[in-house]
Amino acid sequence: DKGGYKHFMAKEIAEQPTVIAEAISSYLPAGSDSVQLPGETIDFASIDRLTMVACGTAYYACLTAKYWFEQLARLPVEVDVASEFRYREPPIPARTLALFVSQSGETADTLAALRYCRDKADKILSVVNVPESSIARESDLALPIHAGVEVGVASTKAFTCQLSVLLMLALKAACDRGMLSPTAMADHAAALRGLPSALNAALDQNDTVRAAAQKLSEARDVLFLGRGLMYPLALEGALKLKEISYIHAEAYASGELKHGPIALIDQQMPVVVLAPRDALFDKTVSNMQEVMARKGKVMLISDADGLSEARDGVWSTIQMPHVHPSLTPILYAIPAQLLAYHTAVAKGTDVDQPRNLAKSVTVE
Ligand code: F6R
């Protein structure tokens, strides 16, 4: 049931404030500012390393989480795509926690990677949407993301629910490892509880994003740029766009622009820049100016402060509310998803069932 929406994807994008609120209240119960895991708990103070493995969008959730675990908990993190990890057969040092992220819980490569880690890692943890799935069953501890059934082949609400759970796990790791004071943890918890209303404000930009997508739908290639937490999200934005609109899209870390991809920039090339007004903003803006100096068309997604500083010469803007810096990947996922969605609708492609793709990849 599409609940009045034209596509499951539109419905699932719109559900995010609700399902994320559920995910948050199940790990951060009302009245408490400490993260609680279901079932047995994990003590991150007894872990020296985290290895995260997944495919596709779930892999980008892991890449995002690497920034959180390293910055908040000072825990070294390795992230890999399951198809590479399983055949590379990497050494797993002592005191490693292995973490697998999968919406379906049935992805063949991710399951094989989990089995490879079985007798080597200290603990096998998974972040899944389907609690009775193979990956959940074969983990020591499976953390549900509470997204509900996701029908659209292109993952949307599962991605942001994965991010929410991974951020709360990183906060728990930070507390366990003595890296986060109770006051700082309380600030994070308050910010998380305010996230659903910020997500609603992002969804309110739907008409602006639809207009921006109309312009994007004429492009042959699109580049996405981001730094820090916005880099994995740029990768996800490009994946979403190519999956459902079939427009060729690529993402780079902004700082990599001058190491090659800048050669692609001309007046035909839209460049989507994901840049909240954070500590890295000025650096991203200077990359953005390099694009505009070569007549590239910049679509800047930022908050009010960022837009007022840097909108000159920009082709198109989308304004996001201001949130705690840790939460930006979850919030900025909304315009990235809506951009792909409306571009696909403008092109008339099959949004919910893109060609050649399956919802669950149970063969390698
Ligand atoms: C992208 C998408 C895929 C999946 C990937 C992993 O929109 O849906 O990239 O993220 O196939 O699937 P799960 O999460 O089920 O392991």
Coordinates of C-alpha atoms and ligand atoms in Angstrom, one line a residue:
D1 CA 0.0 0.0 0.0
K2 CA 1.6 3.3 -1.1
G3 CA -0.5 5.3 1.4
G4 CA -1.5 7.9 -1.1
Y5 CA 2.0 8.4 -2.6
K6 CA 2.8 7.7 -6.2
H7 CA 5.7 5.5 -5.4
F8 CA 6.8 3.4 -2.4
M9 CA 10.1 5.4 -2.5
A10 CA 8.2 8.6 -1.9
K11 CA 6.3 7.0 0.9
E12 CA 9.5 5.6 2.5
I13 CA 11.3 9.0 2.2
A14 CA 8.3 10.7 4.0
E15 CA 8.3 8.0 6.7
Q16 CA 11.8 8.8 7.9
P17 CA 10.9 11.2 10.7
T18 CA 8.6 8.6 12.2
V19 CA 10.8 5.5 11.9
I20 CA 13.9 7.4 13.0
A21 CA 12.0 8.6 16.1
E22 CA 11.2 5.0 16.8
A23 CA 14.8 3.9 16.4
I24 CA 16.0 6.7 18.6
S25 CA 13.5 6.0 21.4
S26 CA 14.4 2.3 21.4
Y27 CA 18.1 2.9 21.9
L28 CA 17.8 6.1 24.0
P29 CA 14.7 5.5 26.1
A30 CA 12.9 8.5 27.4
G31 CA 14.3 9.8 30.7
S32 CA 17.7 8.4 30.1
D33 CA 20.8 9.8 28.3
S34 CA 22.6 6.6 28.0
V35 CA 22.5 4.3 25.0
Q36 CA 20.9 0.9 25.7
L37 CA 21.4 -2.1 23.4
P38 CA 18.8 -4.9 23.2
G39 CA 19.9 -8.2 24.7
E40 CA 23.4 -8.6 25.9
T41 CA 25.5 -5.5 26.0
I42 CA 28.9 -4.8 24.4
D43 CA 31.7 -3.1 26.3
F44 CA 33.7 -1.0 23.8
A45 CA 36.4 -0.5 26.4
S46 CA 37.5 -4.0 25.8
I47 CA 37.7 -3.6 22.0
D48 CA 40.7 -2.1 20.1
R49 CA 39.4 -2.1 16.6
L50 CA 36.2 -2.2 14.7
T51 CA 35.8 -3.8 11.3
M52 CA 32.7 -2.9 9.4
V53 CA 31.5 -4.8 6.3
A54 CA 28.5 -4.3 3.9
C55 CA 27.4 -3.7 0.3
G56 CA 26.0 -0.7 -1.5
T57 CA 24.1 1.8 0.5
A58 CA 24.7 -0.1 3.7
Y59 CA 28.5 0.2 2.9
Y60 CA 28.1 4.0 2.7
A61 CA 26.3 3.9 6.1
C62 CA 29.5 2.1 7.4
L63 CA 31.8 4.7 5.8
T64 CA 29.8 7.5 7.6
A65 CA 30.0 5.6 10.9
K66 CA 33.8 5.4 10.6
Y67 CA 33.9 9.1 11.1
W68 CA 31.7 8.9 14.2
F69 CA 33.5 6.0 15.8
E70 CA 36.9 7.5 15.2
Q71 CA 36.0 11.1 16.2
L72 CA 33.7 10.4 19.1
A73 CA 35.1 7.2 20.5
R74 CA 38.7 7.3 19.2
L75 CA 38.3 3.7 18.0
P76 CA 40.3 2.7 14.9
V77 CA 37.9 1.5 12.2
E78 CA 38.3 -0.4 9.0
V79 CA 35.5 -0.4 6.5
D80 CA 35.2 -2.7 3.4
V81 CA 32.8 -3.8 0.8
A82 CA 31.8 -7.4 1.5
S83 CA 32.8 -8.8 -1.9
E84 CA 36.4 -7.6 -1.5
F85 CA 36.7 -8.4 2.2
R86 CA 35.6 -12.0 1.9
Y87 CA 38.1 -13.0 -0.8
R88 CA 40.9 -10.8 0.5
E89 CA 40.7 -12.8 3.8
P90 CA 42.3 -10.1 5.9
P91 CA 44.0 -10.8 9.2
I92 CA 41.7 -10.1 12.1
P93 CA 43.7 -8.9 15.1
A94 CA 42.8 -9.7 18.7
R95 CA 40.1 -7.5 20.4
T96 CA 38.4 -6.8 17.1
L97 CA 34.6 -6.3 16.9
A98 CA 33.2 -7.2 13.5
L99 CA 30.1 -5.3 12.5
F100 CA 27.9 -6.2 9.5
V101 CA 25.2 -3.8 8.2
S102 CA 22.4 -5.1 5.9
Q103 CA 18.8 -4.0 5.4
S104 CA 17.7 -7.4 4.1
G105 CA 20.1 -9.5 6.3
E106 CA 20.4 -11.9 3.3
T107 CA 23.1 -10.3 1.1
A108 CA 25.3 -13.2 0.0
D109 CA 28.6 -11.4 0.2
T110 CA 27.9 -9.8 3.5
L111 CA 26.8 -13.2 5.0
A112 CA 30.0 -14.8 3.7
A113 CA 32.1 -12.0 5.2
L114 CA 30.4 -12.6 8.5
R115 CA 31.1 -16.4 8.4
Y116 CA 34.7 -15.6 7.6
C117 CA 34.9 -13.6 10.8
R118 CA 33.1 -16.2 12.9
D119 CA 36.0 -17.7 14.8
K120 CA 38.4 -14.8 14.3
A121 CA 36.6 -11.7 15.7
D122 CA 35.9 -11.2 19.5
K123 CA 32.3 -10.6 18.7
I124 CA 30.0 -10.5 15.7
L125 CA 27.5 -7.6 15.7
S126 CA 25.0 -6.8 13.0
V127 CA 22.7 -3.8 12.2
V128 CA 19.7 -5.2 10.3
N129 CA 16.2 -4.4 9.3
V130 CA 14.9 -7.9 9.2
P131 CA 15.4 -9.5 12.6
E132 CA 14.8 -13.1 11.5
S133 CA 17.3 -12.8 8.6
S134 CA 20.4 -15.0 8.2
I135 CA 22.8 -12.2 9.1
A136 CA 20.8 -11.4 12.3
R137 CA 20.6 -15.1 13.3
E138 CA 24.3 -15.7 12.8
S139 CA 25.4 -12.7 14.8
D140 CA 26.2 -12.7 18.5
L141 CA 24.1 -9.6 18.7
A142 CA 21.7 -8.2 16.1
L143 CA 20.6 -4.5 16.4
P144 CA 17.3 -3.8 14.7
I145 CA 17.0 -0.5 12.9
H146 CA 13.2 -0.2 13.2
A147 CA 12.7 1.0 9.6
G148 CA 9.7 -1.2 8.9
V149 CA 9.3 -3.0 5.5
E150 CA 11.2 -1.2 2.8
V151 CA 9.6 -2.0 -0.7
G152 CA 11.4 0.5 -3.0
V153 CA 14.5 -1.2 -4.4
A154 CA 16.5 2.0 -3.8
S155 CA 17.1 2.1 -0.1
T156 CA 16.1 5.3 1.7
K157 CA 14.6 4.9 5.2
A158 CA 16.8 1.9 5.9
F159 CA 19.9 4.0 5.2
T160 CA 18.9 6.8 7.6
C161 CA 17.8 4.3 10.3
Q162 CA 21.1 2.4 9.9
L163 CA 22.9 5.8 10.4
S164 CA 20.8 6.6 13.5
V165 CA 21.6 3.3 15.1
L166 CA 25.3 3.5 14.1
L167 CA 25.6 7.0 15.6
M168 CA 24.0 5.8 18.9
L169 CA 26.4 2.8 18.9
A170 CA 29.3 5.2 18.4
L171 CA 28.1 7.4 21.3
K172 CA 27.9 4.3 23.5
A173 CA 31.5 3.4 22.4
A174 CA 32.6 6.9 23.3
C175 CA 31.0 6.7 26.7
D176 CA 32.4 3.2 27.4
R177 CA 35.9 4.4 26.4
G178 CA 35.7 7.5 28.6
M179 CA 35.8 9.8 25.6
L180 CA 32.5 11.6 26.2
S181 CA 31.5 13.4 29.4
P182 CA 27.9 12.9 30.7
T183 CA 27.1 16.5 29.7
A184 CA 28.4 16.0 26.1
M185 CA 26.4 12.8 25.9
A186 CA 23.3 14.6 27.1
D187 CA 23.8 17.2 24.4
H188 CA 24.0 14.5 21.8
A189 CA 20.9 12.8 23.2
A190 CA 19.0 16.1 23.1
A191 CA 20.1 16.7 19.5
L192 CA 19.0 13.2 18.5
R193 CA 15.6 13.7 20.0
G194 CA 15.3 16.9 18.0
L195 CA 16.2 15.2 14.8
P196 CA 12.7 14.1 13.6
S197 CA 11.5 17.7 13.6
A198 CA 14.6 18.7 11.6
L199 CA 13.9 15.9 9.2
N200 CA 10.3 17.2 8.7
A201 CA 11.8 20.7 8.0
A202 CA 14.0 19.0 5.3
L203 CA 11.0 17.2 3.8
D204 CA 9.2 20.6 3.6
Q205 CA 11.8 21.6 1.0
N206 CA 10.2 19.0 -1.4
D207 CA 9.0 21.7 -3.9
T208 CA 12.4 23.3 -4.1
V209 CA 14.1 20.0 -4.6
R210 CA 11.6 19.0 -7.3
A211 CA 12.4 22.2 -9.2
A212 CA 16.2 21.6 -8.8
A213 CA 15.6 18.0 -10.0
Q214 CA 13.9 19.3 -13.1
K215 CA 17.2 21.0 -14.1
L216 CA 19.2 18.0 -13.1
S217 CA 17.1 15.7 -15.3
E218 CA 18.7 17.2 -18.4
A219 CA 22.2 16.3 -17.4
R220 CA 24.2 13.4 -18.8
D221 CA 26.6 13.3 -15.9
V222 CA 26.4 14.7 -12.4
L223 CA 29.2 15.1 -9.8
F224 CA 28.6 15.0 -6.1
L225 CA 31.2 16.6 -3.7
G226 CA 31.4 16.5 0.1
R227 CA 34.1 16.5 2.9
G228 CA 34.2 14.7 6.2
L229 CA 30.8 13.2 7.0
M230 CA 29.4 14.6 3.7
Y231 CA 31.8 12.5 1.7
P232 CA 30.1 9.2 2.2
L233 CA 26.8 10.9 1.7
A234 CA 28.0 12.3 -1.6
L235 CA 28.7 8.7 -2.6
E236 CA 25.2 7.7 -1.5
G237 CA 23.6 10.6 -3.4
A238 CA 25.4 9.6 -6.6
L239 CA 24.4 5.9 -6.2
K240 CA 20.8 6.9 -5.6
L241 CA 20.7 9.1 -8.7
K242 CA 22.3 6.5 -11.0
E243 CA 20.1 3.7 -9.7
I244 CA 16.7 5.3 -10.4
S245 CA 17.3 8.0 -13.0
Y246 CA 20.1 6.2 -15.0
I247 CA 22.0 9.4 -15.1
H248 CA 25.8 8.8 -14.7
A249 CA 26.8 10.2 -11.3
E250 CA 30.0 10.1 -9.4
A251 CA 31.1 11.3 -6.0
Y252 CA 34.4 12.6 -4.8
A253 CA 35.8 13.9 -1.6
S254 CA 36.0 17.6 -2.3
G255 CA 39.7 17.7 -1.7
E256 CA 40.2 15.1 -4.5
L257 CA 38.7 17.4 -7.1
K258 CA 42.0 18.9 -8.2
H259 CA 43.6 15.4 -8.4
G260 CA 41.6 14.5 -11.5
P261 CA 37.9 15.0 -11.7
I262 CA 38.2 18.7 -12.2
A263 CA 39.1 17.9 -15.8
L264 CA 35.5 16.9 -16.3
I265 CA 34.1 20.3 -15.4
D266 CA 32.4 22.3 -18.1
Q267 CA 29.1 24.2 -18.5
Q268 CA 27.3 20.8 -19.0
M269 CA 28.3 19.5 -15.7
P270 CA 26.1 19.9 -12.6
V271 CA 28.0 19.5 -9.4
V272 CA 26.0 18.9 -6.2
V273 CA 27.9 20.2 -3.2
L274 CA 26.8 18.9 0.2
A275 CA 28.1 21.4 2.7
P276 CA 26.6 22.3 6.1
R277 CA 28.3 25.4 7.7
D278 CA 30.7 23.2 9.7
A279 CA 34.4 23.3 10.4
L280 CA 35.2 22.1 6.9
F281 CA 32.8 24.5 5.1
D282 CA 35.4 27.1 3.9
K283 CA 37.5 24.3 2.3
T284 CA 34.5 22.9 0.5
V285 CA 33.5 26.4 -0.7
S286 CA 36.9 27.0 -2.2
N287 CA 36.5 23.7 -4.1
M288 CA 33.1 24.9 -5.2
Q289 CA 34.6 28.1 -6.5
E290 CA 37.1 26.1 -8.5
V291 CA 34.1 24.4 -10.1
M292 CA 32.4 27.7 -10.9
A293 CA 35.5 29.2 -12.3
R294 CA 35.4 26.5 -14.9
K295 CA 31.7 27.2 -15.6
G296 CA 30.4 24.1 -13.7
K297 CA 26.9 24.4 -12.5
V298 CA 26.8 24.2 -8.7
M299 CA 23.8 23.0 -6.7
L300 CA 24.6 23.9 -3.1
I301 CA 22.9 22.1 -0.3
S302 CA 23.6 23.9 3.0
D303 CA 22.0 25.7 5.9
A304 CA 21.0 29.4 6.2
D305 CA 24.5 30.4 7.4
G306 CA 26.2 28.5 4.6
L307 CA 23.9 29.8 1.9
S308 CA 24.2 33.4 3.0
E309 CA 28.0 33.1 2.9
A310 CA 28.4 31.2 -0.4
R311 CA 25.4 31.5 -2.7
D312 CA 27.0 34.0 -5.1
G313 CA 27.2 32.5 -8.6
V314 CA 25.6 29.2 -7.6
W315 CA 23.2 27.6 -10.1
S316 CA 20.7 26.3 -7.5
T317 CA 20.4 26.1 -3.7
I318 CA 18.5 23.9 -1.3
Q319 CA 18.3 25.0 2.3
M320 CA 18.5 22.6 5.3
P321 CA 17.8 23.5 8.9
H322 CA 20.7 23.8 11.3
V323 CA 21.5 20.7 13.3
H324 CA 24.2 19.3 15.6
P325 CA 27.2 18.6 13.3
S326 CA 27.1 14.9 14.0
L327 CA 23.6 14.6 12.6
T328 CA 24.2 16.2 9.2
P329 CA 24.5 12.9 7.3
I330 CA 21.1 11.8 8.4
L331 CA 19.5 15.2 7.6
Y332 CA 21.2 15.8 4.3
A333 CA 20.2 12.3 3.1
I334 CA 16.7 13.7 2.6
P335 CA 17.5 16.2 -0.1
A336 CA 19.9 13.6 -1.7
Q337 CA 17.1 11.1 -1.9
L338 CA 14.4 13.6 -3.0
L339 CA 16.8 14.9 -5.7
A340 CA 17.2 11.3 -7.1
Y341 CA 13.5 10.7 -6.8
H342 CA 12.3 13.8 -8.6
T343 CA 14.9 13.5 -11.2
A344 CA 13.7 9.9 -12.0
V345 CA 10.1 11.0 -12.0
A346 CA 11.0 13.9 -14.4
K347 CA 12.7 11.3 -16.6
G348 CA 9.8 8.9 -16.4
T349 CA 11.9 5.9 -15.2
D350 CA 10.6 3.1 -13.0
V351 CA 11.3 4.5 -9.6
D352 CA 10.4 1.5 -7.4
Q353 CA 11.7 -1.2 -9.7
P354 CA 14.8 0.2 -11.5
R355 CA 16.0 -2.0 -14.3
N356 CA 18.6 -4.7 -13.6
L357 CA 18.3 -4.3 -9.8
A358 CA 16.9 -6.7 -7.1
K359 CA 15.9 -5.7 -3.6
S360 CA 17.8 -8.5 -2.0
V361 CA 21.1 -9.8 -3.6
T362 CA 21.2 -13.4 -2.4
V363 CA 23.7 -14.5 -5.1
E364 CA 27.2 -13.0 -5.5
Ligands
F6R1 C1 20.9 0.8 -3.0 C2 20.7 -0.5 -2.5 C3 21.8 -1.5 -2.5 C4 21.8 -2.2 -1.1 C5 22.8 -3.4 -1.1 C6 22.9 -4.1 0.2 O1 19.8 1.7 -3.0 O2 19.6 -0.7 -2.0 O3 23.0 -0.9 -2.7 O4 22.1 -1.3 -0.1 O5 22.4 -4.3 -2.1 O6 21.7 -4.6 0.6 P1 21.4 -5.0 2.1 O7 21.4 -3.8 2.9 O8 20.1 -5.7 2.1 O9 22.5 -6.0 2.5

